[in-house]
C-alpha cells in the first residue's frame, strides 16, 4: 500500500526540482549582477585609501595604472566584477517571445562582451597616472582601445535590452527606466573625453557618476524582470 504513495512523492519531488532549476537561474543572475554593481563602484575606497589621486581630475582606471600603489587591489576588483557580470549575463532569462527574443539574446552576449573587454582593460592598464604625472601620456593606444570596447559593448547591451523590454511584457521596470539610465550614462561618458583631446580637468566627477549609473543599470537588470506566469495561470491553461 505504501509503494504508490512513495512513487507519487518521488514524482512530485522530481517535478519540483525540474521547476526549481529554471526558476533559480534568474535568482543567480540577480545576485551576481547586484554584487557586480557594488564592486563596479569600488572607486569609493578612494575615501579611505591614500591613492594620491584627485577624484575630480583623474580617471578611475588610473587607480590600477601600472605604477600606482593599489593597482593590484583595484585591478583584481575589476576582474572579479567582470566575471560576475558575465555569470549574471549568461544566467539571464531571454525567452520573451519571438519579437523580443533575438534582441534579448544579443543584449546578453553584448553584456558578456562588456565583461570580457573590462578584463582586457585591466590586462593592458595605463602605464602611469596622467593626472599626477604630466610626463605620462593620456592616450595609451592599447588601453584606450580596450576602454572604447568596454563602452561600445556596454551601450550596445543597454540599447539591445531596452529594445527587448519594449517588445515584451517581461521587463516592465526596464522598459520604464532603461531609456533614462541609458541616456544619462551616455551623456556622462561623453563628458569624460576631455583628456583625449588635450583638455584635461574635471573629467573625474562625470566618470564616477557614469560608473554609478552603470551600477544602477546592473541592479535594474537584476531586479526588473517579472517572472513568467505558471502554466496554470496562463490564458487557456488547465
mmCIF file of C-alpha atoms in Angstrom:
data_model
loop_
_atom_site.group_PDB
_atom_site.id
_atom_site.type_symbol
_atom_site.label_atom_id
_atom_site.label_comp_id
_atom_site.label_asym_id
_atom_site.label_seq_id
_atom_site.Cartn_x
_atom_site.Cartn_y
_atom_site.Cartn_z
ATOM 1 C CA UNK A 1 0.000 0.000 0.000
ATOM 2 C CA UNK A 2 2.954 2.372 0.543
ATOM 3 C CA UNK A 3 4.555 1.884 -2.864
ATOM 4 C CA UNK A 4 2.113 4.047 -4.912
ATOM 5 C CA UNK A 5 2.390 6.794 -2.300
ATOM 6 C CA UNK A 6 6.205 6.638 -2.422
ATOM 7 C CA UNK A 7 6.215 6.735 -6.189
ATOM 8 C CA UNK A 8 3.875 9.713 -6.168
ATOM 9 C CA UNK A 9 6.126 11.516 -3.685
ATOM 10 C CA UNK A 10 9.189 10.851 -5.797
ATOM 11 C CA UNK A 11 7.444 12.105 -8.896
ATOM 12 C CA UNK A 12 6.373 15.263 -7.059
ATOM 13 C CA UNK A 13 9.943 15.842 -5.852
ATOM 14 C CA UNK A 14 11.314 15.381 -9.359
ATOM 15 C CA UNK A 15 8.753 17.830 -10.712
ATOM 16 C CA UNK A 16 9.638 20.373 -8.011
ATOM 17 C CA UNK A 17 13.350 20.058 -8.804
ATOM 18 C CA UNK A 18 12.681 20.470 -12.507
ATOM 19 C CA UNK A 19 10.708 23.647 -11.848
ATOM 20 C CA UNK A 20 13.256 24.976 -9.367
ATOM 21 C CA UNK A 21 16.128 24.656 -11.873
ATOM 22 C CA UNK A 22 14.924 27.254 -14.398
ATOM 23 C CA UNK A 23 13.497 29.425 -11.622
ATOM 24 C CA UNK A 24 16.865 29.528 -9.869
ATOM 25 C CA UNK A 25 18.648 30.963 -12.907
ATOM 26 C CA UNK A 26 17.125 34.458 -12.644
ATOM 27 C CA UNK A 27 17.890 34.458 -8.908
ATOM 28 C CA UNK A 28 21.540 33.577 -9.555
ATOM 29 C CA UNK A 29 21.746 36.223 -12.271
ATOM 30 C CA UNK A 30 20.201 38.766 -9.929
ATOM 31 C CA UNK A 31 22.652 38.215 -7.097
ATOM 32 C CA UNK A 32 25.665 38.166 -9.421
ATOM 33 C CA UNK A 33 24.639 41.449 -11.042
ATOM 34 C CA UNK A 34 23.845 43.146 -7.720
ATOM 35 C CA UNK A 35 27.263 42.240 -6.289
ATOM 36 C CA UNK A 36 28.867 43.358 -9.570
ATOM 37 C CA UNK A 37 27.054 46.716 -9.299
ATOM 38 C CA UNK A 38 28.573 47.269 -5.853
ATOM 39 C CA UNK A 39 32.081 46.222 -6.879
ATOM 40 C CA UNK A 40 31.902 48.301 -10.072
ATOM 41 C CA UNK A 41 31.872 51.333 -7.795
ATOM 42 C CA UNK A 42 34.827 50.263 -5.667
ATOM 43 C CA UNK A 43 36.357 53.651 -6.503
ATOM 44 C CA UNK A 44 34.644 54.851 -3.287
ATOM 45 C CA UNK A 45 37.604 53.254 -1.500
ATOM 46 C CA UNK A 46 39.483 56.399 -2.537
ATOM 47 C CA UNK A 47 37.899 57.972 0.534
ATOM 48 C CA UNK A 48 39.898 55.733 2.872
ATOM 49 C CA UNK A 49 42.955 54.724 0.821
ATOM 50 C CA UNK A 50 45.919 57.076 0.192
ATOM 51 C CA UNK A 51 45.794 56.772 -3.596
ATOM 52 C CA UNK A 52 47.312 60.201 -4.207
ATOM 53 C CA UNK A 53 44.777 60.845 -6.988
ATOM 54 C CA UNK A 54 42.264 63.674 -7.083
ATOM 55 C CA UNK A 55 38.818 62.184 -7.877
ATOM 56 C CA UNK A 56 37.814 65.413 -9.597
ATOM 57 C CA UNK A 57 40.561 65.254 -12.205
ATOM 58 C CA UNK A 58 41.537 61.587 -12.543
ATOM 59 C CA UNK A 59 40.165 58.605 -14.418
ATOM 60 C CA UNK A 60 39.101 55.653 -12.290
ATOM 61 C CA UNK A 61 41.347 53.462 -14.450
ATOM 62 C CA UNK A 62 44.311 55.418 -13.065
ATOM 63 C CA UNK A 63 43.712 53.581 -9.789
ATOM 64 C CA UNK A 64 45.018 50.398 -11.432
ATOM 65 C CA UNK A 65 47.650 52.049 -13.604
ATOM 66 C CA UNK A 66 50.871 50.054 -13.571
ATOM 67 C CA UNK A 67 52.770 52.493 -11.335
ATOM 68 C CA UNK A 68 50.058 53.043 -8.733
ATOM 69 C CA UNK A 69 50.332 51.594 -5.208
ATOM 70 C CA UNK A 70 46.903 49.931 -5.242
ATOM 71 C CA UNK A 71 46.882 48.702 -8.836
ATOM 72 C CA UNK A 72 46.670 45.041 -7.780
ATOM 73 C CA UNK A 73 43.704 45.709 -5.480
ATOM 74 C CA UNK A 74 41.663 47.756 -7.946
ATOM 75 C CA UNK A 75 42.664 45.599 -10.916
ATOM 76 C CA UNK A 76 41.606 42.477 -9.028
ATOM 77 C CA UNK A 77 38.262 44.032 -8.106
ATOM 78 C CA UNK A 78 37.702 44.954 -11.752
ATOM 79 C CA UNK A 79 38.347 41.379 -12.894
ATOM 80 C CA UNK A 80 36.053 39.884 -10.226
ATOM 81 C CA UNK A 81 33.363 42.380 -11.240
ATOM 82 C CA UNK A 82 33.716 41.385 -14.890
ATOM 83 C CA UNK A 83 33.386 37.687 -14.033
ATOM 84 C CA UNK A 84 30.227 38.382 -12.033
ATOM 85 C CA UNK A 85 28.750 40.413 -14.899
ATOM 86 C CA UNK A 86 29.499 37.575 -17.328
ATOM 87 C CA UNK A 87 27.967 34.998 -14.971
ATOM 88 C CA UNK A 88 24.890 37.147 -14.459
ATOM 89 C CA UNK A 89 24.532 37.739 -18.191
ATOM 90 C CA UNK A 90 24.738 34.033 -19.002
ATOM 91 C CA UNK A 91 22.031 33.280 -16.417
ATOM 92 C CA UNK A 92 19.697 35.998 -17.641
ATOM 93 C CA UNK A 93 16.431 34.559 -18.970
ATOM 94 C CA UNK A 94 15.961 35.739 -22.551
ATOM 95 C CA UNK A 95 12.736 33.997 -23.585
ATOM 96 C CA UNK A 96 10.460 36.938 -24.163
ATOM 97 C CA UNK A 97 8.594 35.718 -27.234
ATOM 98 C CA UNK A 98 9.514 35.853 -30.919
ATOM 99 C CA UNK A 99 9.502 39.661 -31.065
ATOM 100 C CA UNK A 100 11.910 40.246 -28.178
ATOM 101 C CA UNK A 101 13.947 37.019 -28.014
ATOM 102 C CA UNK A 102 16.637 37.933 -30.604
ATOM 103 C CA UNK A 103 17.110 41.387 -29.067
ATOM 104 C CA UNK A 104 17.384 39.995 -25.541
ATOM 105 C CA UNK A 105 19.791 37.261 -26.647
ATOM 106 C CA UNK A 106 22.017 39.748 -28.457
ATOM 107 C CA UNK A 107 21.909 42.050 -25.430
ATOM 108 C CA UNK A 108 23.003 39.229 -23.166
ATOM 109 C CA UNK A 109 26.027 38.452 -25.345
ATOM 110 C CA UNK A 110 26.866 42.157 -25.592
ATOM 111 C CA UNK A 111 26.907 42.160 -21.780
ATOM 112 C CA UNK A 112 29.356 39.237 -21.881
ATOM 113 C CA UNK A 113 31.491 41.238 -24.343
ATOM 114 C CA UNK A 114 31.384 44.157 -21.889
ATOM 115 C CA UNK A 115 32.764 41.869 -19.178
ATOM 116 C CA UNK A 116 35.479 40.482 -21.466
ATOM 117 C CA UNK A 117 36.530 43.983 -22.530
ATOM 118 C CA UNK A 118 36.715 45.023 -18.875
ATOM 119 C CA UNK A 119 39.175 42.198 -18.226
ATOM 120 C CA UNK A 120 41.223 43.333 -21.238
ATOM 121 C CA UNK A 121 41.191 46.857 -19.782
ATOM 122 C CA UNK A 122 42.985 45.508 -16.705
ATOM 123 C CA UNK A 123 45.360 43.262 -18.657
ATOM 124 C CA UNK A 124 46.668 46.285 -20.603
ATOM 125 C CA UNK A 125 46.461 49.054 -17.976
ATOM 126 C CA UNK A 126 47.638 52.628 -18.230
ATOM 127 C CA UNK A 127 51.407 52.824 -17.832
ATOM 128 C CA UNK A 128 51.080 55.653 -15.332
ATOM 129 C CA UNK A 129 48.552 58.147 -13.998
ATOM 130 C CA UNK A 130 48.489 61.237 -16.231
ATOM 131 C CA UNK A 131 46.543 63.314 -13.712
ATOM 132 C CA UNK A 132 49.544 63.346 -11.343
ATOM 133 C CA UNK A 133 52.372 62.589 -13.769
ATOM 134 C CA UNK A 134 52.348 65.197 -16.512
ATOM 135 C CA UNK A 135 55.017 63.291 -18.429
ATOM 136 C CA UNK A 136 52.572 60.395 -18.776
ATOM 137 C CA UNK A 137 50.582 60.181 -21.990
ATOM 138 C CA UNK A 138 46.825 60.482 -21.572
ATOM 139 C CA UNK A 139 46.202 58.353 -24.662
ATOM 140 C CA UNK A 140 47.669 54.875 -24.415
ATOM 141 C CA UNK A 141 46.895 53.014 -27.637
ATOM 142 C CA UNK A 142 46.041 49.619 -26.162
ATOM 143 C CA UNK A 143 44.284 50.846 -23.041
ATOM 144 C CA UNK A 144 42.306 53.442 -24.966
ATOM 145 C CA UNK A 145 41.254 50.726 -27.407
ATOM 146 C CA UNK A 146 40.071 48.371 -24.672
ATOM 147 C CA UNK A 147 38.239 51.228 -22.949
ATOM 148 C CA UNK A 148 36.466 52.019 -26.224
ATOM 149 C CA UNK A 149 35.499 48.348 -26.485
ATOM 150 C CA UNK A 150 34.110 48.464 -22.932
ATOM 151 C CA UNK A 151 31.876 51.406 -23.771
ATOM 152 C CA UNK A 152 30.775 50.022 -27.133
ATOM 153 C CA UNK A 153 29.745 46.699 -25.582
ATOM 154 C CA UNK A 154 28.085 48.406 -22.599
ATOM 155 C CA UNK A 155 25.952 50.773 -24.656
ATOM 156 C CA UNK A 156 25.231 48.031 -27.164
ATOM 157 C CA UNK A 157 23.886 45.786 -24.406
ATOM 158 C CA UNK A 158 21.833 48.618 -22.932
ATOM 159 C CA UNK A 159 20.271 49.529 -26.265
ATOM 160 C CA UNK A 160 19.510 45.909 -27.165
ATOM 161 C CA UNK A 161 17.980 45.017 -23.804
ATOM 162 C CA UNK A 162 15.897 48.189 -23.661
ATOM 163 C CA UNK A 163 14.615 47.358 -27.145
ATOM 164 C CA UNK A 164 13.777 43.843 -25.970
ATOM 165 C CA UNK A 165 11.924 45.285 -22.976
ATOM 166 C CA UNK A 166 9.727 47.375 -25.271
ATOM 167 C CA UNK A 167 8.895 44.279 -27.314
ATOM 168 C CA UNK A 168 7.879 42.115 -24.373
ATOM 169 C CA UNK A 169 5.872 42.445 -21.131
ATOM 170 C CA UNK A 170 8.599 40.550 -19.276
ATOM 171 C CA UNK A 171 10.662 43.585 -18.198
ATOM 172 C CA UNK A 172 8.276 46.382 -17.169
ATOM 173 C CA UNK A 173 10.775 48.229 -14.952
ATOM 174 C CA UNK A 174 13.461 48.049 -17.625
ATOM 175 C CA UNK A 175 11.005 49.430 -20.148
ATOM 176 C CA UNK A 176 10.189 52.317 -17.833
ATOM 177 C CA UNK A 177 13.618 53.285 -16.507
ATOM 178 C CA UNK A 178 16.058 51.777 -19.005
ATOM 179 C CA UNK A 179 15.945 54.623 -21.568
ATOM 180 C CA UNK A 180 16.617 57.198 -18.850
ATOM 181 C CA UNK A 181 19.591 55.289 -17.454
ATOM 182 C CA UNK A 182 20.935 54.718 -20.973
ATOM 183 C CA UNK A 183 20.667 58.403 -21.870
ATOM 184 C CA UNK A 184 22.267 59.602 -18.635
ATOM 185 C CA UNK A 185 25.094 57.045 -18.861
ATOM 186 C CA UNK A 186 25.833 58.072 -22.442
ATOM 187 C CA UNK A 187 25.864 61.774 -21.532
ATOM 188 C CA UNK A 188 28.225 61.301 -18.579
ATOM 189 C CA UNK A 189 30.530 59.116 -20.683
ATOM 190 C CA UNK A 190 30.788 61.807 -23.362
ATOM 191 C CA UNK A 191 31.824 64.395 -20.803
ATOM 192 C CA UNK A 192 34.904 62.371 -19.807
ATOM 193 C CA UNK A 193 36.772 62.552 -23.131
ATOM 194 C CA UNK A 194 38.489 65.900 -22.479
ATOM 195 C CA UNK A 195 41.969 64.449 -21.763
ATOM 196 C CA UNK A 196 41.837 62.528 -25.061
ATOM 197 C CA UNK A 197 41.672 65.902 -26.834
ATOM 198 C CA UNK A 198 44.257 67.671 -24.646
ATOM 199 C CA UNK A 199 41.527 69.182 -22.459
ATOM 200 C CA UNK A 200 42.094 67.571 -19.036
ATOM 201 C CA UNK A 201 40.323 68.587 -15.863
ATOM 202 C CA UNK A 202 37.050 67.851 -14.096
ATOM 203 C CA UNK A 203 36.532 64.640 -16.050
ATOM 204 C CA UNK A 204 36.764 62.531 -12.896
ATOM 205 C CA UNK A 205 33.400 63.572 -11.485
ATOM 206 C CA UNK A 206 31.298 62.726 -14.564
ATOM 207 C CA UNK A 207 33.141 59.432 -14.949
ATOM 208 C CA UNK A 208 32.334 58.431 -11.397
ATOM 209 C CA UNK A 209 28.733 59.454 -11.999
ATOM 210 C CA UNK A 210 28.834 57.253 -15.104
ATOM 211 C CA UNK A 211 30.006 54.285 -13.039
ATOM 212 C CA UNK A 212 27.182 54.850 -10.565
ATOM 213 C CA UNK A 213 24.730 54.781 -13.473
ATOM 214 C CA UNK A 214 26.238 51.531 -14.756
ATOM 215 C CA UNK A 215 25.720 50.116 -11.265
ATOM 216 C CA UNK A 216 22.101 51.273 -11.403
ATOM 217 C CA UNK A 217 21.755 49.553 -14.780
ATOM 218 C CA UNK A 218 23.078 46.268 -13.395
ATOM 219 C CA UNK A 219 20.708 46.446 -10.426
ATOM 220 C CA UNK A 220 17.866 47.231 -12.810
ATOM 221 C CA UNK A 221 18.706 44.129 -14.835
ATOM 222 C CA UNK A 222 18.909 42.081 -11.653
ATOM 223 C CA UNK A 223 15.545 43.133 -10.270
ATOM 224 C CA UNK A 224 13.401 44.323 -13.159
ATOM 225 C CA UNK A 225 12.273 41.065 -14.754
ATOM 226 C CA UNK A 226 8.774 39.932 -13.871
ATOM 227 C CA UNK A 227 8.664 36.119 -13.568
ATOM 228 C CA UNK A 228 6.783 34.239 -16.265
ATOM 229 C CA UNK A 229 3.380 33.015 -15.052
ATOM 230 C CA UNK A 230 2.923 29.400 -14.118
ATOM 231 C CA UNK A 231 1.293 27.270 -16.849
ATOM 232 C CA UNK A 232 -1.966 27.065 -14.889
ATOM 233 C CA UNK A 233 -2.168 30.868 -14.652
ATOM 234 C CA UNK A 234 -1.727 31.466 -18.370
ATOM 235 C CA UNK A 235 -4.750 32.137 -20.513
ATOM 236 C CA UNK A 236 -6.041 28.824 -21.781
ATOM 237 C CA UNK A 237 -4.111 26.876 -19.141
ATOM 238 C CA UNK A 238 -5.698 23.910 -17.366
#
